[in-house]
XYZ file of C-alpha atoms in Angstrom:
745
model
C 140.860 27.781 95.703
C 141.146 31.443 95.141
C 137.825 31.878 93.102
C 135.728 29.418 95.904
C 136.853 31.909 98.368
C 136.307 34.978 96.475
C 132.586 33.975 95.422
C 130.935 34.189 98.740
C 132.739 37.582 99.305
C 131.105 39.079 96.340
C 127.710 37.980 97.313
C 127.771 38.873 100.906
C 129.418 42.494 100.454
C 128.463 45.907 99.804
C 132.140 48.012 99.960
C 135.056 49.138 101.525
C 136.641 51.969 103.766
C 134.222 54.295 105.419
C 134.297 52.683 108.499
C 131.885 52.463 111.414
C 132.136 52.495 115.248
C 133.244 49.568 117.000
C 130.186 49.480 119.546
C 128.927 46.172 119.740
C 125.178 47.751 119.641
C 124.595 50.306 116.729
C 122.813 53.353 117.467
C 122.123 56.796 115.786
C 125.283 58.121 116.917
C 126.631 55.684 113.694
C 124.796 58.279 111.398
C 127.415 61.114 112.312
C 130.675 61.350 110.545
C 133.379 58.721 111.695
C 137.010 57.853 111.657
C 138.857 54.818 110.752
C 140.871 54.756 114.166
C 139.612 57.694 116.333
C 139.778 56.765 119.786
C 139.902 53.116 119.129
C 143.776 53.240 118.834
C 144.269 51.271 122.073
C 142.442 48.224 120.915
C 143.559 47.948 117.326
C 145.421 44.504 116.499
C 148.061 46.684 114.798
C 149.757 49.819 114.794
C 147.635 52.977 114.136
C 147.685 56.600 115.322
C 145.396 59.368 115.582
C 146.078 63.119 115.753
C 143.013 65.111 116.462
C 142.239 68.797 116.132
C 143.169 69.667 119.875
C 146.992 68.606 118.676
C 146.906 70.353 115.367
C 145.684 73.429 116.924
C 148.647 73.416 119.531
C 151.114 72.862 116.566
C 149.580 75.452 113.923
C 151.313 73.881 111.158
C 149.945 74.065 107.674
C 152.586 71.790 106.637
C 151.495 68.078 106.697
C 155.209 66.815 106.607
C 155.672 68.518 109.925
C 152.909 66.758 111.632
C 153.466 63.380 110.058
C 157.181 63.318 111.485
C 155.585 62.946 115.105
C 154.048 59.615 114.102
C 156.415 56.420 114.203
C 156.911 54.809 111.318
C 156.569 57.519 108.599
C 159.232 58.684 106.441
C 158.721 61.975 104.493
C 160.894 63.804 102.037
C 160.828 67.407 101.583
C 160.563 68.858 98.099
C 159.123 72.502 97.949
C 159.347 73.493 101.695
C 155.282 73.969 102.207
C 154.103 70.334 102.128
C 151.669 70.883 99.236
C 152.667 67.908 97.130
C 154.239 65.672 100.348
C 156.644 62.295 99.384
C 155.215 60.055 102.243
C 156.128 56.264 102.566
C 155.506 54.049 105.497
C 157.385 51.413 107.050
C 160.097 51.506 104.484
C 157.664 52.030 101.222
C 159.076 54.445 98.522
C 158.626 58.293 99.464
C 157.924 59.529 95.888
C 154.710 61.408 95.289
C 153.475 58.912 98.170
C 152.444 56.611 95.366
C 152.930 53.396 97.573
C 150.593 54.283 100.112
C 146.653 54.264 100.458
C 145.524 58.014 100.679
C 142.132 58.940 101.486
C 140.109 62.039 102.678
C 137.302 61.240 105.118
C 137.819 57.336 104.118
C 137.565 57.949 100.523
C 140.556 57.601 97.989
C 141.806 60.929 97.059
C 144.939 60.436 94.958
C 144.258 61.610 91.484
C 144.285 58.101 89.836
C 145.289 55.437 92.698
C 145.309 52.797 90.210
C 146.278 54.119 86.667
C 148.770 56.727 87.811
C 149.293 56.712 91.695
C 151.685 59.608 92.135
C 149.897 62.042 93.963
C 150.320 65.339 92.368
C 147.262 66.461 93.970
C 147.212 66.263 97.725
C 144.503 67.924 99.845
C 145.289 70.984 101.721
C 146.300 70.405 105.276
C 145.425 73.840 106.642
C 141.874 73.004 106.499
C 141.963 69.414 108.132
C 140.796 68.466 111.580
C 142.538 65.530 112.050
C 144.887 62.812 110.436
C 145.170 59.188 110.943
C 148.103 56.756 110.184
C 147.118 52.819 109.976
C 149.680 50.162 109.627
C 149.868 46.460 110.260
C 147.470 43.785 109.585
C 144.206 46.180 110.475
C 144.721 47.946 107.060
C 143.795 45.109 104.770
C 140.442 46.974 104.536
C 142.042 49.904 103.083
C 143.705 49.071 99.815
C 145.168 49.085 97.397
C 148.229 49.581 98.614
C 148.522 47.519 101.781
C 152.256 46.979 102.645
C 153.138 50.417 104.252
C 149.541 51.695 104.976
C 147.240 54.117 104.966
C 146.909 57.562 105.532
C 143.389 59.180 106.296
C 143.053 63.259 106.315
C 139.683 64.443 108.215
C 137.990 67.374 106.850
C 135.794 69.628 108.780
C 133.054 67.811 110.414
C 129.536 68.855 110.965
C 129.058 70.501 114.263
C 126.347 69.086 116.504
C 125.149 72.518 117.289
C 125.492 75.957 115.448
C 129.238 76.954 115.483
C 131.539 78.936 113.611
C 135.674 79.353 113.157
C 137.534 82.030 111.292
C 141.308 81.959 111.535
C 143.711 84.918 110.004
C 147.449 84.538 109.826
C 150.447 86.424 108.391
C 153.927 85.591 108.376
C 157.200 85.390 106.543
C 157.618 85.436 102.868
C 154.188 87.035 102.804
C 152.609 83.583 103.679
C 149.084 84.035 104.946
C 145.955 82.121 105.492
C 142.344 82.919 105.753
C 139.755 80.275 107.069
C 136.279 80.214 107.836
C 133.635 77.768 108.326
C 130.449 77.643 109.832
C 127.746 74.883 110.474
C 125.058 73.439 112.396
C 122.756 70.350 113.156
C 118.947 70.866 112.972
C 116.040 68.457 113.654
C 116.698 66.557 110.407
C 119.121 68.896 108.138
C 122.838 69.536 109.033
C 125.311 71.481 107.237
C 128.740 72.842 107.202
C 130.448 75.399 104.788
C 134.236 76.216 104.631
C 136.348 78.685 102.450
C 140.182 78.236 103.035
C 142.787 80.220 101.236
C 146.529 79.987 101.810
C 149.199 81.597 99.905
C 152.671 82.731 99.829
C 155.398 84.957 97.806
C 157.780 81.971 98.750
C 161.268 81.685 100.254
C 163.346 81.141 97.283
C 165.014 84.049 95.642
C 164.602 83.822 91.759
C 167.519 85.397 89.883
C 166.189 88.937 88.654
C 163.409 88.846 90.842
C 159.970 86.931 90.879
C 157.204 85.193 92.543
C 158.468 81.717 93.710
C 155.088 81.254 96.030
C 151.718 79.820 95.477
C 147.798 80.479 95.811
C 145.930 77.582 97.042
C 142.075 78.022 97.510
C 139.440 75.658 98.605
C 135.743 75.842 99.034
C 133.813 72.964 100.665
C 130.552 72.305 101.658
C 128.656 69.278 103.421
C 125.033 68.695 103.473
C 123.327 65.793 105.402
C 119.506 64.846 106.101
C 118.929 62.221 108.624
C 115.851 60.922 110.247
C 114.259 61.579 113.483
C 116.304 60.602 116.680
C 114.214 57.826 117.782
C 112.794 56.173 114.473
C 112.845 52.513 114.104
C 115.364 52.564 111.138
C 117.701 55.587 111.585
C 119.062 56.889 108.085
C 121.187 59.741 106.831
C 122.431 61.183 103.624
C 125.320 63.184 103.103
C 126.365 65.243 100.027
C 130.139 66.559 99.928
C 131.220 69.313 97.608
C 134.689 70.355 97.171
C 136.702 72.636 94.816
C 140.435 73.054 94.886
C 142.544 75.527 92.804
C 146.377 76.352 93.063
C 148.607 78.405 91.040
C 152.282 77.708 92.169
C 155.354 79.179 90.732
C 157.026 76.225 91.564
C 159.848 74.124 89.509
C 161.700 70.751 89.465
C 164.957 72.233 89.499
C 167.152 72.498 92.359
C 170.529 73.671 92.839
C 174.304 72.543 92.363
C 176.501 72.091 95.386
C 178.242 75.242 94.524
C 175.244 77.276 94.036
C 173.479 75.716 97.187
C 176.714 76.412 99.506
C 176.536 80.162 98.328
C 172.886 80.798 98.540
C 170.577 77.664 99.705
C 167.423 79.744 98.624
C 168.439 80.716 95.182
C 166.458 79.854 92.308
C 167.839 79.930 88.548
C 166.697 82.378 86.258
C 165.956 79.907 83.605
C 162.941 78.787 85.819
C 161.319 81.956 85.928
C 158.176 80.745 83.601
C 157.983 77.508 85.451
C 154.206 77.140 86.740
C 151.817 74.729 88.057
C 147.992 75.336 87.457
C 146.182 72.647 89.541
C 142.303 72.121 89.681
C 140.532 69.640 91.696
C 136.796 68.868 92.155
C 135.097 66.299 94.483
C 131.944 65.241 94.860
C 130.555 62.249 97.063
C 127.323 61.054 98.368
C 126.821 58.766 101.313
C 123.990 56.995 102.692
C 124.263 55.394 105.978
C 121.252 53.111 107.355
C 121.095 51.147 110.760
C 118.488 48.456 109.606
C 118.425 46.899 113.328
C 120.586 47.347 116.354
C 123.196 44.999 115.366
C 123.423 45.948 111.791
C 124.565 49.128 109.895
C 125.400 49.691 106.230
C 127.379 52.746 105.014
C 127.607 53.334 101.060
C 129.247 56.126 99.407
C 129.391 57.108 95.607
C 132.314 59.639 94.655
C 133.579 61.377 91.823
C 136.950 63.247 91.565
C 138.325 65.521 88.580
C 141.903 66.849 88.827
C 143.727 68.916 86.340
C 147.512 69.255 86.618
C 149.396 71.278 84.250
C 152.978 71.843 84.958
C 155.401 73.819 82.826
C 159.080 73.581 83.521
C 162.140 74.141 81.600
C 163.712 70.827 80.472
C 167.175 71.773 78.701
C 169.441 75.026 78.424
C 171.510 75.626 75.270
C 170.622 72.174 74.226
C 171.747 70.331 77.403
C 169.498 68.418 79.661
C 169.176 69.422 83.418
C 170.702 66.176 84.275
C 173.761 66.761 82.296
C 174.328 69.972 83.684
C 174.029 69.244 87.231
C 176.421 66.521 86.935
C 179.141 68.444 85.258
C 178.443 72.452 85.145
C 182.109 72.930 84.180
C 182.082 70.655 81.104
C 178.290 71.690 80.078
C 179.320 75.605 81.115
C 177.181 77.253 78.094
C 174.108 75.455 79.535
C 174.739 76.409 82.897
C 175.168 80.186 82.048
C 171.849 80.010 80.224
C 170.218 78.528 83.211
C 171.638 81.000 85.826
C 170.817 83.919 83.377
C 174.408 84.747 83.046
C 174.396 84.030 79.300
C 171.766 84.648 76.125
C 170.791 81.066 74.562
C 167.672 78.888 73.840
C 165.862 77.002 76.399
C 163.273 74.371 75.755
C 160.582 73.620 78.229
C 157.526 71.224 78.707
C 154.249 71.800 79.688
C 152.950 68.358 81.217
C 149.290 68.481 81.185
C 147.499 65.649 82.814
C 143.786 65.336 83.425
C 142.648 62.643 86.102
C 139.241 61.024 86.422
C 138.333 59.191 89.508
C 135.100 57.373 90.614
C 133.310 54.726 92.485
C 130.872 53.079 94.440
C 131.658 51.393 97.969
C 129.557 49.869 100.810
C 130.641 48.371 103.897
C 127.977 46.351 106.045
C 128.704 45.781 109.654
C 127.004 43.229 112.052
C 127.751 42.710 115.956
C 126.262 40.518 118.119
C 127.454 38.887 121.644
C 127.216 35.214 122.787
C 127.612 34.915 126.479
C 131.188 36.575 127.043
C 132.091 36.489 123.519
C 131.612 39.623 121.345
C 131.397 39.321 117.407
C 131.818 41.650 114.799
C 131.567 41.009 111.046
C 132.454 43.500 108.477
C 132.028 42.993 104.865
C 132.375 45.220 101.627
C 132.888 46.069 97.966
C 134.363 48.777 96.174
C 133.887 49.134 92.403
C 136.414 51.779 91.375
C 137.611 53.431 87.812
C 140.314 55.878 87.317
C 142.071 57.473 84.238
C 144.875 59.506 83.655
C 144.953 61.443 80.246
C 148.598 62.602 79.570
C 149.709 65.334 76.974
C 153.129 66.483 77.395
C 153.983 69.604 74.839
C 157.318 70.988 74.349
C 158.002 74.955 73.595
C 160.828 76.974 73.069
C 162.015 80.121 74.685
C 165.087 82.347 74.794
C 167.205 83.827 77.628
C 167.916 87.396 76.821
C 169.719 89.340 79.532
C 168.335 87.363 82.392
C 164.533 87.473 80.818
C 163.176 84.647 79.465
C 161.036 85.064 76.375
C 158.811 82.272 74.953
C 159.569 81.870 71.066
C 157.557 79.012 69.922
C 154.849 76.224 70.986
C 154.851 72.834 69.607
C 151.655 70.995 68.680
C 149.686 69.627 71.763
C 151.236 66.025 72.685
C 154.497 66.372 70.859
C 156.427 65.063 74.205
C 153.647 62.702 75.710
C 150.469 61.593 74.477
C 148.831 58.796 76.199
C 145.864 57.414 78.505
C 146.135 55.122 81.245
C 142.840 53.509 82.356
C 142.127 51.301 85.288
C 139.163 49.345 86.814
C 139.168 47.667 89.979
C 136.745 45.518 91.934
C 137.724 45.206 95.744
C 136.230 43.323 98.553
C 136.836 42.217 102.072
C 135.500 40.255 104.970
C 136.810 40.655 108.305
C 136.156 39.342 111.800
C 136.621 40.433 115.291
C 136.167 38.087 118.192
C 136.600 39.644 121.749
C 136.732 37.572 124.975
C 137.566 39.214 128.116
C 140.974 40.914 127.108
C 141.531 39.005 124.017
C 140.679 40.435 120.619
C 141.559 38.439 117.330
C 140.612 39.732 114.032
C 141.274 37.552 110.887
C 140.428 38.883 107.453
C 140.593 38.483 103.784
C 140.916 40.880 101.051
C 140.578 40.388 97.275
C 141.630 42.872 94.609
C 140.716 42.405 91.193
C 142.445 45.164 88.516
C 142.180 45.563 84.835
C 144.749 47.990 83.521
C 144.622 49.505 80.180
C 147.712 51.398 78.471
C 147.297 53.430 75.105
C 150.121 55.421 73.832
C 149.266 57.539 70.884
C 152.626 58.268 70.186
C 153.990 62.033 69.810
C 153.102 62.677 66.213
C 149.266 61.788 66.697
C 148.085 64.979 68.077
C 144.423 63.996 67.022
C 144.689 60.813 68.386
C 143.606 58.781 65.121
C 145.335 55.721 66.026
C 147.762 55.725 63.444
C 150.640 54.899 65.615
C 148.733 53.609 68.699
C 150.671 51.212 70.770
C 148.750 49.432 73.688
C 148.883 47.062 76.241
C 146.862 45.394 78.727
C 147.283 43.900 82.116
C 144.382 41.625 84.203
C 145.108 40.497 87.576
C 143.546 39.337 90.850
C 144.943 38.688 94.139
C 143.753 37.195 97.488
C 145.196 38.963 100.586
C 144.782 37.104 103.893
C 145.751 38.538 107.264
C 145.314 38.094 111.160
C 145.876 40.504 113.980
C 145.713 39.832 117.908
C 145.444 42.476 120.628
C 145.640 41.250 124.234
C 144.971 43.398 127.064
C 147.457 42.014 129.936
C 145.635 44.274 132.438
C 143.839 47.663 132.081
C 146.943 49.501 131.388
C 148.875 47.462 129.061
C 148.301 45.372 126.201
C 150.268 43.249 123.572
C 149.480 42.845 119.817
C 150.627 41.346 116.540
C 149.440 40.128 113.390
C 150.561 38.655 109.832
C 149.414 40.056 106.545
C 150.060 39.904 102.862
C 150.833 43.188 101.248
C 150.077 44.305 97.616
C 150.738 47.285 95.341
C 149.518 47.283 91.748
C 152.140 46.962 89.083
C 151.279 49.954 87.544
C 150.810 50.515 83.485
C 152.193 47.730 81.333
C 155.231 48.939 79.221
C 155.483 48.868 75.608
C 159.228 49.823 75.608
C 160.827 47.579 78.556
C 163.520 45.515 77.659
C 163.521 43.768 81.076
C 160.223 42.311 81.188
C 156.890 43.552 82.496
C 156.345 44.598 86.081
C 154.528 41.960 88.117
C 152.447 43.025 91.303
C 154.450 44.042 94.240
C 153.846 41.646 97.197
C 155.182 40.932 100.427
C 154.534 39.187 103.689
C 154.173 41.799 106.555
C 154.677 40.838 110.314
C 154.367 43.204 113.311
C 154.701 42.795 117.602
C 153.919 45.765 119.684
C 153.485 46.696 123.065
C 151.095 49.368 124.641
C 151.272 50.946 128.185
C 148.885 53.795 129.346
C 149.015 54.807 133.050
C 149.688 57.823 135.246
C 150.421 60.215 132.518
C 152.784 57.967 130.525
C 151.256 56.533 127.053
C 153.997 54.495 125.161
C 153.869 52.048 122.154
C 156.690 49.967 120.942
C 156.424 47.987 117.630
C 158.853 45.961 115.595
C 157.935 45.182 112.066
C 159.326 43.131 109.111
C 158.017 43.568 105.565
C 159.429 40.562 103.568
C 158.785 41.377 99.945
C 158.540 38.695 97.202
C 158.839 41.312 94.639
C 159.588 44.982 95.346
C 159.028 47.322 92.477
C 161.114 50.297 91.415
C 159.893 53.295 89.254
C 160.979 55.690 86.833
C 159.310 59.242 87.323
C 161.406 62.613 86.953
C 160.139 63.577 90.520
C 162.268 60.657 91.662
C 165.284 61.174 89.841
C 164.483 59.248 86.828
C 163.887 59.668 83.251
C 159.895 60.156 83.325
C 158.470 56.997 81.687
C 156.488 56.091 84.521
C 157.810 52.466 84.112
C 157.947 49.972 87.171
C 160.656 47.466 87.660
C 160.682 44.344 88.953
C 163.576 43.917 91.765
C 162.742 40.721 93.310
C 163.071 39.717 97.126
C 163.649 42.693 99.703
C 163.507 42.700 103.243
C 162.502 45.863 105.246
C 162.483 45.580 108.961
C 162.297 47.969 111.864
C 161.514 49.550 115.131
C 158.779 52.052 115.950
C 158.736 53.713 119.408
C 156.368 56.481 120.477
C 156.188 57.490 124.178
C 153.970 60.813 125.645
C 154.469 61.699 129.197
C 153.366 64.896 131.477
C 156.295 65.670 133.591
C 154.045 67.322 136.468
C 151.488 64.488 136.342
C 151.880 63.547 139.871
C 153.040 67.138 141.255
C 149.940 68.619 142.035
C 146.565 66.991 140.969
C 144.774 70.372 141.430
C 146.793 72.116 139.231
C 145.719 72.660 135.447
C 149.660 73.239 134.429
C 150.946 70.492 132.386
C 154.613 69.784 130.853
C 154.410 67.232 128.001
C 157.181 65.595 126.402
C 157.246 63.043 123.539
C 159.315 61.099 121.855
C 158.795 59.185 118.212
C 161.681 57.092 116.809
C 161.829 54.955 113.841
C 164.582 52.485 112.877
C 164.531 51.133 109.342
C 166.813 48.587 107.738
C 166.019 48.211 103.966
C 167.913 45.872 101.849
C 167.697 44.158 98.709
C 167.967 40.475 98.926
C 169.184 39.208 95.629
C 171.306 40.428 92.866
C 169.468 41.766 89.502
C 169.904 44.216 86.702
C 168.058 47.175 86.964
C 165.972 48.759 84.115
C 166.846 52.371 85.192
C 164.787 54.920 86.845
C 164.886 56.107 90.343
C 167.505 53.484 91.371
C 169.668 54.073 88.426
C 170.835 51.658 85.744
C 173.334 48.844 85.880
C 173.568 45.915 88.914
C 172.301 45.905 92.065
C 173.519 43.464 94.283
C 172.341 41.468 97.220
C 172.556 43.357 100.509
C 172.777 46.809 98.704
C 170.781 49.251 100.680
C 167.431 50.495 99.114
C 167.811 54.046 98.790
C 165.675 57.288 100.015
C 164.616 54.963 103.090
C 166.146 56.982 106.117
C 167.474 54.369 108.968
C 166.936 56.845 111.855
C 164.317 59.364 112.232
C 163.739 60.741 115.695
C 160.988 63.761 116.586
C 160.887 64.857 120.226
C 158.900 67.910 121.882
C 158.543 69.233 124.989
C 155.606 71.868 125.939
C 153.962 73.704 128.651
C 150.060 74.449 128.920
C 147.492 75.625 131.107
C 143.932 76.606 130.548
C 144.850 79.948 128.712
C 148.340 79.463 127.378
C 150.331 76.469 125.891
C 153.688 76.480 123.907
C 155.378 73.372 122.409
C 159.050 73.143 121.134
C 159.662 70.213 118.506
C 162.883 69.050 117.187
C 162.736 66.802 114.065
C 165.893 64.936 113.275
C 166.175 63.159 109.855
C 169.288 60.877 109.663
C 171.695 60.002 106.973
C 169.587 59.022 103.830
C 171.016 56.777 101.185
C 169.994 58.305 97.541
C 171.713 54.881 95.522
C 171.852 51.358 96.037
C 174.931 49.983 97.572
C 176.917 49.016 100.392
C 180.196 51.253 100.136
C 181.219 54.057 102.275
C 178.525 57.075 102.275
C 179.321 60.031 99.876
C 177.820 63.103 100.939
C 177.821 66.318 98.812
C 181.084 68.261 98.882
C 183.521 70.348 97.405
C 185.172 68.718 94.223
C 182.282 65.866 94.531
C 180.283 65.318 91.371
C 176.382 65.172 91.791
C 176.207 61.901 90.174
C 179.053 60.507 92.618
C 176.957 61.538 95.603
C 175.168 58.620 97.427
C 174.111 59.848 100.721
C 172.359 63.118 101.983
C 173.719 64.203 105.570
C 171.434 64.102 108.522
C 169.720 67.283 109.550
C 167.785 68.865 112.583
C 164.889 71.195 112.555
C 163.658 72.769 115.488
C 160.068 74.531 115.591
C 158.220 76.502 118.255
C 154.160 77.170 118.536
C 152.383 79.026 121.025
C 148.804 79.816 121.889
C 146.938 82.319 124.115
C 143.392 82.329 124.635
C 141.881 85.735 125.613
C 138.471 84.291 125.925
C 136.092 81.412 125.374
C 136.023 82.444 121.865
C 139.222 84.467 120.913
C 142.763 83.424 120.751
C 146.144 84.169 119.122
C 149.030 82.061 118.007
C 152.314 82.212 116.875
C 154.949 79.825 115.244
C 158.624 79.947 114.495
C 159.823 77.387 112.051
C 163.363 76.295 111.541
C 164.456 78.516 114.882
C 167.928 77.610 114.254
C 167.996 78.971 110.489
C 169.351 75.449 109.649
C 170.410 75.242 106.208
C 171.114 71.628 105.470
C 170.271 69.863 102.069
C 166.738 68.078 102.693
C 166.751 66.363 99.430
C 168.570 65.880 96.046
C 165.642 65.320 94.089
C 163.746 66.117 91.959
C 166.583 67.691 90.227
C 169.530 69.167 92.306
C 170.068 70.111 95.752
C 166.839 71.440 97.626
C 166.919 73.764 101.267
C 164.338 73.614 103.826
C 162.295 76.669 104.620
C 164.675 78.868 106.405
C 163.843 80.545 109.530
C 160.461 82.207 109.360
C 157.637 83.185 111.647
C 153.729 83.377 111.460
C 150.948 85.162 113.581
C 147.486 84.697 113.446
C 144.312 85.012 115.223
C 141.433 82.341 115.720
C 137.698 83.272 116.523
C 135.149 80.796 117.522
C 131.355 81.483 117.468
């Protein structure tokens, strides 16, 4: 039956993701850059939020984590304080390295290797974005491969309709600074935008014996678009996008023991002074859009991405692993003293060099027409995608001498990890929207065919001759149906709901697992929601249930595991919750002639996540041993609340935002919470205490072209533990400020 269903889809389609406007009659306007949600969120048969450039300009937040927290249903775990490699989950999906959500920039998959190695060690620079979209529920079947939680689409600088330029300069605490300039124009047949962005910092953490703990990230982007004349019979456009990103980050995986965190939360051990991340990312895409008739539009994109991520990190101190030292610094006193620079001794480090390639071709065809009072829209698409992760990890030796780390030897390339991960995928979807008066019904189906190839050459075969090669393959296909409904009760309110089958790929087949191969992760997802928009009040309430047939655990160093990258079957699980989003202008009815506004907002998420069967876990991020039915799934925060209040007029605006992250379980279980405290060992802790961070942002417009802004982050200087991963307790950025100027011309 599956094959019968898939065949017509393959014949009809031409690919996925870059969605066109939902107008019934297509015009040359569709040749411009478009969004997934945009201003269509009120009619989606599912939950979707769009944050545009005006909101981002008010917040002045280069950290994507702080912006995502204003969207219900989004769970974020902080790591290095700047949001360069965010850990994002949607509706209870794991947050680690954003590996279980579909990440896109301008509608194109942007994780370095979405199928073969999905951990997002590269994440687009949020400081250069003009918008962000989050899609959840049944509407997301168009945007795989990760369709359980949802999709995040970042919107880069668009080509302006007339000549326009923008410049931004800012400076703040810890030497944090940004320079951003872009200029663009639309001419008769040729349009363009060119952008240069740099954001850098000395870092807020303090290395023993001094040193830079910050980063320097630079982006250069260009978009060139050719298009036909405005009134031609068949409008067309071709857009070339080129992006180059580089980053040098003095960042480490190593956090702190509880005693050291309590004494100085921004301390960083001397043993990490040589830890550094070298990141390079190049992206190229070519998009063609054509409107053969007033009801038909076809959008096709070819894309290619190259990402290099080489992260050197200290691994052992005095022969003791970091995990052992954190678990018991007293027993492993010698290793701890070397780590903190108090004693001389040997250190083993590892450079994890990974090269990622990602490329594909995707097309979306949309056909709209009307019969009597019924509107119809068909969308059909295909994407062919391949990606690869080439992983070399090489160990080296150093010695700590009087607090200074000196390298003493480098092993041969690949002596810690030497493998290639390949994936090919063919994805297609068919969706149909039927609209009659206030009712919109949207059934659809997605098909994914994935071929995975894992080649492990072993740590002795530097030349990859295959003398110790171990390989494994996994081929799979799956059909994912869904349906969403939106009904306008009246012009001001609507109800929506949906059900769809969710899917996540199973990762690389294991060559070492003793618990069996990972299966695909699947779930049946339900949602029911209500929207209201009247008299300055905009509200949305959504209940959701993700009923997993098989939820997958993982083993990554960034998630607290050993780093094999293996996935583990965990069987049935249930994640359910409630999302509430409210926005209201308190002065909406006070004075209709005044431009003064007093906006307030609330974003609340409740999530209940539990395993539904007892099993023996294979290790990794959830630990080893038996996990019991009704144990809490770790790293999913039950209560998330973000509130804001602002004041604004034509010249000035200011916003205060409070972000509360509730108590978060870090280990499976049903027992009482054990939080970090004196005399509590690191491995005995199962919960991180909740915390509240308050930020303030203000903007003042001197003229039509010039404005100034200021932000204060963590205004109360909260010093809570925000995470215990990857290795040890980690702080939020302390009290900090940032001031800057913006110019439009």
